[in-house]
Short mmCIF file of C-alpha atoms and ligand atoms in Angstrom, two decimals:
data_model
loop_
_atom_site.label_atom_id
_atom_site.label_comp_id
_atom_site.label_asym_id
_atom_site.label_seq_id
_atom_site.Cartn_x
_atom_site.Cartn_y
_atom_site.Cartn_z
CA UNK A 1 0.00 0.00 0.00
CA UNK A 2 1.36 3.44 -0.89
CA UNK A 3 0.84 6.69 1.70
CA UNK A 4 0.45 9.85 1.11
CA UNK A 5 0.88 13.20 3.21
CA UNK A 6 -2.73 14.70 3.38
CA UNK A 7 -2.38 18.72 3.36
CA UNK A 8 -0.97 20.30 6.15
CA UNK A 9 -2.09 17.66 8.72
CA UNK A 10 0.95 15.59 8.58
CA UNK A 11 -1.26 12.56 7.98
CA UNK A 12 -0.55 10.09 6.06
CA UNK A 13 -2.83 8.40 4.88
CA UNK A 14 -3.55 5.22 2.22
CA UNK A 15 -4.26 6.17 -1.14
CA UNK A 16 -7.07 4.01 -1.02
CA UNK A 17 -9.28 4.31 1.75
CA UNK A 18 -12.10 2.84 2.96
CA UNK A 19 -15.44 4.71 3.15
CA UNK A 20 -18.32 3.60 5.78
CA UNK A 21 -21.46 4.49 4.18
CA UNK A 22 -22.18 0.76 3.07
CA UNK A 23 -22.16 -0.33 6.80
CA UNK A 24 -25.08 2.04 6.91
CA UNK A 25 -26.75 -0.27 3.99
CA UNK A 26 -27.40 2.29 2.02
CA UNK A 27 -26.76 0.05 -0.91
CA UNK A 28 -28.24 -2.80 -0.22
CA UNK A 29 -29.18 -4.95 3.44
CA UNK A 30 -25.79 -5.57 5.32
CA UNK A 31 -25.26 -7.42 8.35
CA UNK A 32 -23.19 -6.19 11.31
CA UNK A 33 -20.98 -8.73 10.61
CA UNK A 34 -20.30 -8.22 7.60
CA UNK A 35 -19.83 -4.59 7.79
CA UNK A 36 -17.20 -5.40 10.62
CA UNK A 37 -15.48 -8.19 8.27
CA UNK A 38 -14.91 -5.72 5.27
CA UNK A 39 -13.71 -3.47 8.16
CA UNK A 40 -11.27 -5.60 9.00
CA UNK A 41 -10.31 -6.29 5.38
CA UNK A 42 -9.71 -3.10 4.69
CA UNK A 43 -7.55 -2.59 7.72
CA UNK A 44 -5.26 -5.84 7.59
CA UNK A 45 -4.52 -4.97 4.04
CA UNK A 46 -3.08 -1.25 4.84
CA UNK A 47 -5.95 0.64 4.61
CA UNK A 48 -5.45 3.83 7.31
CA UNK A 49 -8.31 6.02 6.92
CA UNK A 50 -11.76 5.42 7.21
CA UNK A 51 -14.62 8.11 6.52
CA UNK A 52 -18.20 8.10 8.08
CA UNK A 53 -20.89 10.24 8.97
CA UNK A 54 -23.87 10.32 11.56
CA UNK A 55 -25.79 10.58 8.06
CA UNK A 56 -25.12 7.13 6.75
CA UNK A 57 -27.98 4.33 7.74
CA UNK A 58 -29.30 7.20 10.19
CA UNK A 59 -26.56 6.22 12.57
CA UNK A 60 -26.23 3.22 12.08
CA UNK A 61 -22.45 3.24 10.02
CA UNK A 62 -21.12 4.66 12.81
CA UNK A 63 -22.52 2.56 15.00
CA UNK A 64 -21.54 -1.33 12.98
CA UNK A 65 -17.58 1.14 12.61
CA UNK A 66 -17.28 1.81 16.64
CA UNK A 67 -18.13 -2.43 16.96
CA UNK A 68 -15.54 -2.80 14.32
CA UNK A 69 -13.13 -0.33 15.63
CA UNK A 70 -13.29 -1.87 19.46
CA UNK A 71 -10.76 -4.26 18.81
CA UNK A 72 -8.44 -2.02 16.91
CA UNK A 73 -5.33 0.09 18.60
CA UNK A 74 -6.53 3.98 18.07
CA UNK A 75 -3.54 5.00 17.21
CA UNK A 76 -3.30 2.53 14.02
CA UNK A 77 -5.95 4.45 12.16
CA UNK A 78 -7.10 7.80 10.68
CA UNK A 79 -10.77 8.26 11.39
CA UNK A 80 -12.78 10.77 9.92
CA UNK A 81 -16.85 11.92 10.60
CA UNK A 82 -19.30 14.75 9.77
CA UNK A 83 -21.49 17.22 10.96
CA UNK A 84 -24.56 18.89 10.32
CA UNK A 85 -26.54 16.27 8.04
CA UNK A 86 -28.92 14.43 9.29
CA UNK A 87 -31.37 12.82 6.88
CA UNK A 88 -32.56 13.24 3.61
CA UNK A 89 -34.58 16.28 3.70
CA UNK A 90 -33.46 19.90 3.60
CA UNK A 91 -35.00 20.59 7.31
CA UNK A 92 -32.37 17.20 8.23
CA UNK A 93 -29.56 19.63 7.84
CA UNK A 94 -28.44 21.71 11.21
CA UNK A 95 -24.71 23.65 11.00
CA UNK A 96 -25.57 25.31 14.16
CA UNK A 97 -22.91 25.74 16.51
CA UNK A 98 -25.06 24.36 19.10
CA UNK A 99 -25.56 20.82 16.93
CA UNK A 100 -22.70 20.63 15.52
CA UNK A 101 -21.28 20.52 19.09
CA UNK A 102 -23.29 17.94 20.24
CA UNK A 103 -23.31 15.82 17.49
CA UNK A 104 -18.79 15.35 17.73
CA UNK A 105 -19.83 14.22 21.01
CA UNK A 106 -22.81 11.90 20.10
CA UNK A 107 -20.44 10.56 17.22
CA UNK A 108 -17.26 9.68 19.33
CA UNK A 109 -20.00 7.42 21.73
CA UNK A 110 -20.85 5.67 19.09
CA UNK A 111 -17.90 5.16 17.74
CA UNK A 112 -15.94 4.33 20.96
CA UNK A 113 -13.08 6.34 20.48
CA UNK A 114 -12.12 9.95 22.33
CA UNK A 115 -11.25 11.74 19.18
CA UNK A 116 -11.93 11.92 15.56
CA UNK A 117 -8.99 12.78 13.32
CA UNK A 118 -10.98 15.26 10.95
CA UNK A 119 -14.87 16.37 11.66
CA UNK A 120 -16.17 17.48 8.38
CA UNK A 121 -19.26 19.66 7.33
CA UNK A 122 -21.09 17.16 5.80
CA UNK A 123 -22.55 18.24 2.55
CA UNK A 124 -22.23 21.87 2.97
CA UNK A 125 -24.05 23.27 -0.25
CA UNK A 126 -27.54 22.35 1.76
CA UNK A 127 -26.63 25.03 4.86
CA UNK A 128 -25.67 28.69 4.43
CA UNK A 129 -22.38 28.95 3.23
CA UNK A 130 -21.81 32.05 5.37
CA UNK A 131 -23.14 29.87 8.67
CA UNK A 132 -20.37 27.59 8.01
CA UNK A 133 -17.63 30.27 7.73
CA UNK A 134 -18.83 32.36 10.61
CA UNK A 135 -20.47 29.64 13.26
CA UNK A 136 -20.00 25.83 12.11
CA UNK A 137 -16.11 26.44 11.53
CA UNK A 138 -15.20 28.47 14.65
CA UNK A 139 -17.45 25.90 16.84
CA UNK A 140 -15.27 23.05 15.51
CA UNK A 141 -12.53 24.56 15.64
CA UNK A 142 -13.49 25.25 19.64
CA UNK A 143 -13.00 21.16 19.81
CA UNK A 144 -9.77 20.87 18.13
CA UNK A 145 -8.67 23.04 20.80
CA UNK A 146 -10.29 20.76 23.58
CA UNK A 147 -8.83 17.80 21.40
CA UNK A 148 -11.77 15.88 20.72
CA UNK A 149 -11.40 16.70 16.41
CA UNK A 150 -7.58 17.02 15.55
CA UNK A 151 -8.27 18.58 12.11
CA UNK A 152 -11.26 20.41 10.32
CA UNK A 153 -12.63 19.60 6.56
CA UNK A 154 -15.77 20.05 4.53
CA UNK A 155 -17.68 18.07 2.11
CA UNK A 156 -19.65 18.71 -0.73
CA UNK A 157 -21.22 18.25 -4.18
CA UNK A 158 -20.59 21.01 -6.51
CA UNK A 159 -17.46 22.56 -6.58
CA UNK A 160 -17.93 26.09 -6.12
CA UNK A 161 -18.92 25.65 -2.39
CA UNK A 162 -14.88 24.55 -1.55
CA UNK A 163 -13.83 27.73 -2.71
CA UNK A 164 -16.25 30.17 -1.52
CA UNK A 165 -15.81 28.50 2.24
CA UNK A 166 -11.83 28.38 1.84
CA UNK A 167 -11.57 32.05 0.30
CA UNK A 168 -13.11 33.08 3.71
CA UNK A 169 -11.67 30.28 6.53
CA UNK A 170 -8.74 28.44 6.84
CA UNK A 171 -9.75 24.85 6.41
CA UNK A 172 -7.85 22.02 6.59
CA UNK A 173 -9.40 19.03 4.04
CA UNK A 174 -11.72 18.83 1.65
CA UNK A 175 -13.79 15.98 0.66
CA UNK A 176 -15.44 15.64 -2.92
CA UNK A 177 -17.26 12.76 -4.37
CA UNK A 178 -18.39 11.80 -8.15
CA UNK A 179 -16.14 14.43 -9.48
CA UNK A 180 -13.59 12.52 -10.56
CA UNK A 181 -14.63 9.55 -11.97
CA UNK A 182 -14.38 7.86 -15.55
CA UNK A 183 -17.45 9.94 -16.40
CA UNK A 184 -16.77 13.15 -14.29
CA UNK A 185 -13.40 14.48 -14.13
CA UNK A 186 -14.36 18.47 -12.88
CA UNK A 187 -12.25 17.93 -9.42
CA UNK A 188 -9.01 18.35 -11.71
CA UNK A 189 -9.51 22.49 -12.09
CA UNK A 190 -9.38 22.98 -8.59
CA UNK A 191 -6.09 20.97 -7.80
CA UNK A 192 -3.55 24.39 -7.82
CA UNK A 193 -6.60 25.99 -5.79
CA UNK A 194 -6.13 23.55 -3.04
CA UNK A 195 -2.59 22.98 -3.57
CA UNK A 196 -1.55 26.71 -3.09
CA UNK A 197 -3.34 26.64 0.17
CA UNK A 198 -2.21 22.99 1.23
CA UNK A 199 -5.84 21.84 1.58
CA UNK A 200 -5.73 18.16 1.83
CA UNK A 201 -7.66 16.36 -1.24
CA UNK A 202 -9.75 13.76 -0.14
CA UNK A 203 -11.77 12.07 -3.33
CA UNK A 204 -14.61 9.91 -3.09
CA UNK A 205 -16.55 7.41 -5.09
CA UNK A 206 -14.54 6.20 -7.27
CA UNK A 207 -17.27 4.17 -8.71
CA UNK A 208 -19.94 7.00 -9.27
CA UNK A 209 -21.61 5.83 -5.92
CA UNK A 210 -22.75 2.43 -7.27
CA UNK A 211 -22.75 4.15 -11.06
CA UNK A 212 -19.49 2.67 -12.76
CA UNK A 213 -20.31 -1.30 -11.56
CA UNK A 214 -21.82 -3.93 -13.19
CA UNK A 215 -24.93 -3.80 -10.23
CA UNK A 216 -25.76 0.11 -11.59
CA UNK A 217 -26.47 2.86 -9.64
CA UNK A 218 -29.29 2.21 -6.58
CA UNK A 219 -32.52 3.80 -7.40
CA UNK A 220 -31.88 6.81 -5.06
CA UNK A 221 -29.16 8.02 -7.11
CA UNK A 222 -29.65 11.42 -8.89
CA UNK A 223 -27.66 11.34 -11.87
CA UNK A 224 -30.07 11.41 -15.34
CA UNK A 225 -31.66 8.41 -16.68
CA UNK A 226 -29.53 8.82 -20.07
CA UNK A 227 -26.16 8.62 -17.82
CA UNK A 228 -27.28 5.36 -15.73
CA UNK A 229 -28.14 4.33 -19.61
CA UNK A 230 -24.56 5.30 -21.30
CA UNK A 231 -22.74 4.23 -17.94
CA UNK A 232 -24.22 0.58 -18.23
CA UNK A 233 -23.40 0.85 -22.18
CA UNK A 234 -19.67 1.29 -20.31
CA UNK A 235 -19.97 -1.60 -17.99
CA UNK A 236 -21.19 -3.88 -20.86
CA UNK A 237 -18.55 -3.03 -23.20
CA UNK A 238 -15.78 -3.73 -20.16
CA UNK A 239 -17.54 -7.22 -19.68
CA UNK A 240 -17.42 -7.91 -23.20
CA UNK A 241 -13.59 -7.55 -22.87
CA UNK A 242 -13.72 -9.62 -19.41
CA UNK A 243 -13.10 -6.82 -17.14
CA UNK A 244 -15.65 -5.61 -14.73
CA UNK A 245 -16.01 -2.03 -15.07
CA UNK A 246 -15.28 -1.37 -10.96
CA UNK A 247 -12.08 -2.41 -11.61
CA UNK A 248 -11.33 0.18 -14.13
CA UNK A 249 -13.09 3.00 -12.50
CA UNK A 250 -11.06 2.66 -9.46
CA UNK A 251 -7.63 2.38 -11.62
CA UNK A 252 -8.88 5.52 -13.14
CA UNK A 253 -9.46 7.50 -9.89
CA UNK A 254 -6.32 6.33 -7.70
CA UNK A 255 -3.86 7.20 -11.20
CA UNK A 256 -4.42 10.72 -9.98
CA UNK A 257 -0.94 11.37 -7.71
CA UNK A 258 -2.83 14.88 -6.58
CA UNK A 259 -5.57 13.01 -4.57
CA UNK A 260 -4.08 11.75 -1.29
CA UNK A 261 -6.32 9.10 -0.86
CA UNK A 262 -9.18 7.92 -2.46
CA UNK A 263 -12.64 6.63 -0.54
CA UNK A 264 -14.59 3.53 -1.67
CA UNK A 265 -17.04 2.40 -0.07
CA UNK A 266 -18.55 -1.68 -0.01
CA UNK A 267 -19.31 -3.74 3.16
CA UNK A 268 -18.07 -7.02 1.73
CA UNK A 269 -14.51 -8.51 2.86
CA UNK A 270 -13.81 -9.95 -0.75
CA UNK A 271 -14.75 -6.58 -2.16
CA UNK A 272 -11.72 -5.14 -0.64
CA UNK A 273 -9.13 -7.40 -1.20
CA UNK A 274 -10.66 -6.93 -4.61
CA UNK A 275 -10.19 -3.30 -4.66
CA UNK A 276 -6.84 -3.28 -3.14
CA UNK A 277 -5.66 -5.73 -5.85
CA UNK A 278 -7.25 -3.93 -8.80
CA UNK A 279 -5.14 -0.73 -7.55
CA UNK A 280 -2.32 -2.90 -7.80
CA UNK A 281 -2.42 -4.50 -11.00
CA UNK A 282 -1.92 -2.38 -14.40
CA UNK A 283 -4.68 -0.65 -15.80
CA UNK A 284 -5.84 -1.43 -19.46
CA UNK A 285 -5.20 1.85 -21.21
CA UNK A 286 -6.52 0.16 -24.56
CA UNK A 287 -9.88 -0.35 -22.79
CA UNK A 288 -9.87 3.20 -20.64
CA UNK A 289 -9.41 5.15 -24.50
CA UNK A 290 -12.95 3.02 -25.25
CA UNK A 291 -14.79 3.44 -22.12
CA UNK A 292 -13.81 7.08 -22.42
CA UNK A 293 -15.40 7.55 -25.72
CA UNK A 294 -18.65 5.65 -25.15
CA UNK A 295 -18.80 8.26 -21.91
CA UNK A 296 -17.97 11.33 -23.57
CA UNK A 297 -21.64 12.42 -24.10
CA UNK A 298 -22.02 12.86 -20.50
CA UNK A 299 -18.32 13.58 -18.88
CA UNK A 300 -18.79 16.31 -16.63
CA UNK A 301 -22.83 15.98 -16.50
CA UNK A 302 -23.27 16.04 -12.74
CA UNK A 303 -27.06 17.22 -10.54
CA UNK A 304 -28.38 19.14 -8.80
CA UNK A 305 -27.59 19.38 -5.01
CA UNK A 306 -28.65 21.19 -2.44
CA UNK A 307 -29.66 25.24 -2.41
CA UNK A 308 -29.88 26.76 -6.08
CA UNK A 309 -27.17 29.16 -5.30
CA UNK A 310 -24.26 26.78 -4.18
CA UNK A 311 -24.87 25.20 -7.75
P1 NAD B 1 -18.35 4.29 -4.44
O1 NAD B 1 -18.14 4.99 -5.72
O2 NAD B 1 -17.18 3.90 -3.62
O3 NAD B 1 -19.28 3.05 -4.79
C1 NAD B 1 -19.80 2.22 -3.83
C2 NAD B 1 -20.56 1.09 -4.52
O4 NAD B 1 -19.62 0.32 -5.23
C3 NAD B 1 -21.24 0.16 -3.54
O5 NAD B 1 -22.45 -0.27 -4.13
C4 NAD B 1 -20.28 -1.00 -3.44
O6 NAD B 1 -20.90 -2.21 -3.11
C5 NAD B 1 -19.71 -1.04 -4.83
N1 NAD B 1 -18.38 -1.66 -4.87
C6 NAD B 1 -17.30 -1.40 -4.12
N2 NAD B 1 -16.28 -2.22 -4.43
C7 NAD B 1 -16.75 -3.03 -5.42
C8 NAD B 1 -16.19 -4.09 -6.17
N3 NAD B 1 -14.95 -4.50 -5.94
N4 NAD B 1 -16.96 -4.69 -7.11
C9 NAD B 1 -18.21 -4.29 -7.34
N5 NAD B 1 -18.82 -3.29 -6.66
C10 NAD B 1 -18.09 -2.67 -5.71
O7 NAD B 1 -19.34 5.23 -3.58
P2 NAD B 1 -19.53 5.52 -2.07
O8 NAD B 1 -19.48 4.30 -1.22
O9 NAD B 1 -20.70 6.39 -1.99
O10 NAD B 1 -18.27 6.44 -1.76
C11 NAD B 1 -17.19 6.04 -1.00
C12 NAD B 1 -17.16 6.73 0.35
O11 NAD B 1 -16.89 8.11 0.17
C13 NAD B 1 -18.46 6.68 1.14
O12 NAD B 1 -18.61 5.47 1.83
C14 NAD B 1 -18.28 7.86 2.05
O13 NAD B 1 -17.44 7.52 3.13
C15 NAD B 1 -17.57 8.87 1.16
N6 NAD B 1 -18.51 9.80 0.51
C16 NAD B 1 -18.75 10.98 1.13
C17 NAD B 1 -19.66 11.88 0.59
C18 NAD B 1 -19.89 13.18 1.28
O14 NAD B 1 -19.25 13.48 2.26
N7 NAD B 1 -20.81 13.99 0.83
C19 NAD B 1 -20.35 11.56 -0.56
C20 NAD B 1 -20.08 10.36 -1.19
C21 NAD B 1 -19.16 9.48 -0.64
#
């Protein structure tokens, strides 16, 4: 497994890293004990840093992580959660200091552990952009200084929302997700941004959230009907050659030396050895030149998220 420094935080981290959501079964039924296997997976193969969020299953990711984690020496892993996002719903999203407060402390219960190595604004383009520079930030910052978050990142959809927020605050990660992608590769024009301010890359879903695999996308996800269509065109193609498209998405994303790590997210054991052995072996650049082409009618074509204005 290769590290890499993250930002400023002298972290460093795996490229590929392993992201919780699925224990939360958002993409399909998991068991606890499966969630804790691929957990386990992840970690005996060199993954170091695991992401999360009091969002995913409602609670219940973090919950299935913190039975995972119990075993586990703290100091062996990077762990990263979120604030402010709740549920699905617009009125689910609270970046008050007040909530934001409580909720580090509701996550570390849950997870068992005393501190959190980055707390993240989850999903930031839902809140008021200006709440998060002038209340969420400060309050979090309040418990790096009591030691219960050691660093401070946010998280988000479209990309104008990183800058806007880091123009104004210092911040210390970043955290984007179907960006960059073999359909989507946006996250690129922002690399010097981040760079010149040594703002830690973190980029996530490496498979589209479910979208680059042979399964498809779950029904929940927002991209357009004709992109599920043209990014299953993709995935047929790849197993026409023998190659499941998964494996070339994550090649794709984790080629990309400016990312320091890379989250994926699946609650199955075999899924990770999987993934950490696709990152290892060469990717097919014969096949990536085809897959690009049948997905250059959509590359770039992203949704919708959150308020109008952080779009
Ligand atoms: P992903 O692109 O990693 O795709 C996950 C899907 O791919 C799941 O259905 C999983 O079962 C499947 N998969 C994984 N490995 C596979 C394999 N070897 N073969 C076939 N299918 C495989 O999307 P994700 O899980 O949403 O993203 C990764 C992580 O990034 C999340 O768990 C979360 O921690 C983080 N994330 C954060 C945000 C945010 O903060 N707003 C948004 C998206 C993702």
């Amino acid at each position: 497994m290769e590290y890499r420094q993250l930002g400023k935080t002298g972290m460093n981290v795996s490229v590929l890293s392993y992201g919780a959501s699925s224990l939360g079964s958002v993409f399909r039924r998991v068991t606890e004990a499966e969630g804790i296997a691929a957990v386990h997976a992840a970690l005996d193969l060199g993954i170091n840093f695991i992401d999360v969020s009091p969002f995913y299953g409602l609670t219940v990711a973090e919950t299935v992580l913190g039975k995972a984690l119990k075993s586990i020496p703290r100091d062996s892993y990077y762990l990263a959660t979120k604030v402010g996002r709740y549920g699905y719903k617009m009125e689910d999203f609270d970046f008050s200091a007040e909530r934001v407060t409580a909720s580090v402390d509701e996550s570390l219960a849950r997870l068992g552990v005393d501190y959190v190595d980055i707390i993240q604004c989850h999903d930031i383009e839902f809140g008021n952009l200006d709440q998060i520079v002038e209340e969420t930030i400060p309050a979090l910052r309040k418990l790096q200084q009591q030691g219960k978050v050691r660093f401070v990142g946010i998280t988000g959809l479209p990309l104008k929302v990183f800058t806007y927020v880091a123009d104004r605050v210092e911040i210390d990660t970043i955290l984007s997700y179907c960006r960059y992608e073999l359909n989507d590769t946006a996250l690129v024009d922002l690399v010097p941004y981040f760079q010149q301010k040594n703002i830690g890359i973190i980029n996530a879903s490496p498979l589209g959230m479910g979208l680059l695999t042979q399964r498809g996308a779950p029904d929940w996800h927002p991209i357009s009907a004709e992109a599920r269509q043209i990014c299953a065109k993709a995935a047929e193609h790849c197993a026409g050659k023998g190659v499941d498209i998964a494996q070339l998405a994550l090649q794709f994303s984790l080629a990309n030396p400016d990312f320091a790590t890379t989250l994926i997210g699946t609650a199955s054991a075999a899924n990770v050895q999987k993934n950490v052995q696709w990152m290892e072996a060469p990717m097919d650049e014969q096949l990536l030149a085809e897959v690009l082409e049948i997905l250059a009618p959509i590359h770039n074509q992203t949704w919708v998220s959150g308020r109008p204005e952080n779009n």
